[in-house]
Steps between C-alpha positions, in 0.01 A plus 500: 500500500743785559777293340351540156539878525866451584538336159286755315664802667741553207212598272604239245286232340504165681328187369267296714734203463797700626309639796364156591849348490658772711220494758471122506128507430266409213413736218142500630628628834697771320184603317311510830770719656483738205121522521511566873738792447284637221198481734702707748534768235847421362509550124698192400512474123421161347652441157329207334737209445795689649436566866463781752666827590457802723449835326773649721813381677521469877811581698419351838567704810798383706472554875877503557565755224221724628635491855848585372350815348371622837692731731632354824251706702207363301628144531512548877147644510350202315389223735362270228556499125269271305500447124215300347443383146121493549300636791148616569594849618831636626306731734315206655821302543688792656208566737493138609874487561525823698202397713685180583849645555408841644815637335516789255673457168309215336559509123298285258542513125358274232522417131123466481197572718179304458299730725679831458287803578512873480317774681128452577535124444564523128681204345863564404601296196830326574659326200780266602856633486396826335466763773588591858268372771620557853397581855685620808345475848586716800384546859439846644427575863317831468180391330348561158558875503873449457453377143310804370622579152698177473361394161598841360851474643533154345417645159777757534750239621418273206531780243838601643620138501392450138664829397832356621447221247427740215119489511395863452179695442297347785229672699262422787122484512362548849496292707687195373557473124830539314456631147701549185345759267158428650534123467509284812842350571436379854299522815533491877277306740535554874313280746502532879395294799533559872395772741408850392714654775734211575713248316404451136629291215537671164535307175618703202431340164649624173431394143706635210456408133841398372429321173126458462404251226250620239259225603473657845495860380184421305325389821566823689230764474727804521815624325807326642876535464793276580869558558597311184299742284636804682864396465466325165695206638501241776602596851698283740225350718738413784627858516149644467363278777788583734455872434128489577541291816775734618270800454205338679700366794681831555171691489319272742790484744510879534135598455391475862760767586469723194135472400385649171657844547826431307303360210234767443697737277657213309154356429380836368780493241343188349131593537332388175186707563644824636266792428275289278123471512419172676205293612508306828294182481387289793353789697141622513460738334785469248751781550638698206763770509865580438769282657722715721753244617508336842532611862765399756306181579470387139134596455394628158402866477223591257383855429129504422317743272421730792869530587495278809782251556369155590724238659460145362645209694571149375256211506230426245579801285626504142651790312402561138589783270180691423383508139476876513817685587525861604 
């Protein structure tokens, strides 16, 4: 069924007869393939009497070109590099592979996720060939505490990597969202298994909107941005993917030694809610106050109405800008 997307990837109109001939199947089978993709959420346009087309072109990722864009040190740090056209979740795949190999540096990227997820189990829409979906898995020997602040550091690393490609004006929403003018461009999902004080496996998942089709934008219940809209033109997906993998691998390889300390001040430069009135959801009672940045461990600092500074750690907590600012 993936073969039909190979033919539709140019965004041009292709008749059912043409597709059937090239695939060596019946026109009924072609129609079934199209319907199955539509059921998966792909907005394939059907032009009566003329055929089918995608509303956007797909430039497929090329594993060899991506690897050529990595530094020698990153290439040496990667133990497995997997590129999938379709997968359930890159995080799940990376977790499975590192559990089996017990070697850091497992990289999994995909053109489409069928079970992509964000923080707190939310579904992450993953249109095929349109965005960046990737995970890197690492093993640390000092327990869960070593990864304090990691999701924040990832946000900084991603912003700096994208800046090198000309993507400017980005900011960070604690603890794991990447924004452009208040609109969500991407998110970070970190999952851990292992011993609290011993060896643990960390899977770092990253999703970045590169060229989000209108059909998918309309399904997302918050303002979103993509790199195409920011730049006003397409970006080289091979170069973008290599740049992001380079940033993630370098960060994970060094984090056990450096911790969050080198990243704190850099994160504060991109703080989208600095000195703004905020509301912290997910706690009882709900906390309201003024966001005062983060501490050396990556915890959010909120100044309440009585002047106290409260420390908010990650977990089931969301950050929202309060309706009333002061």
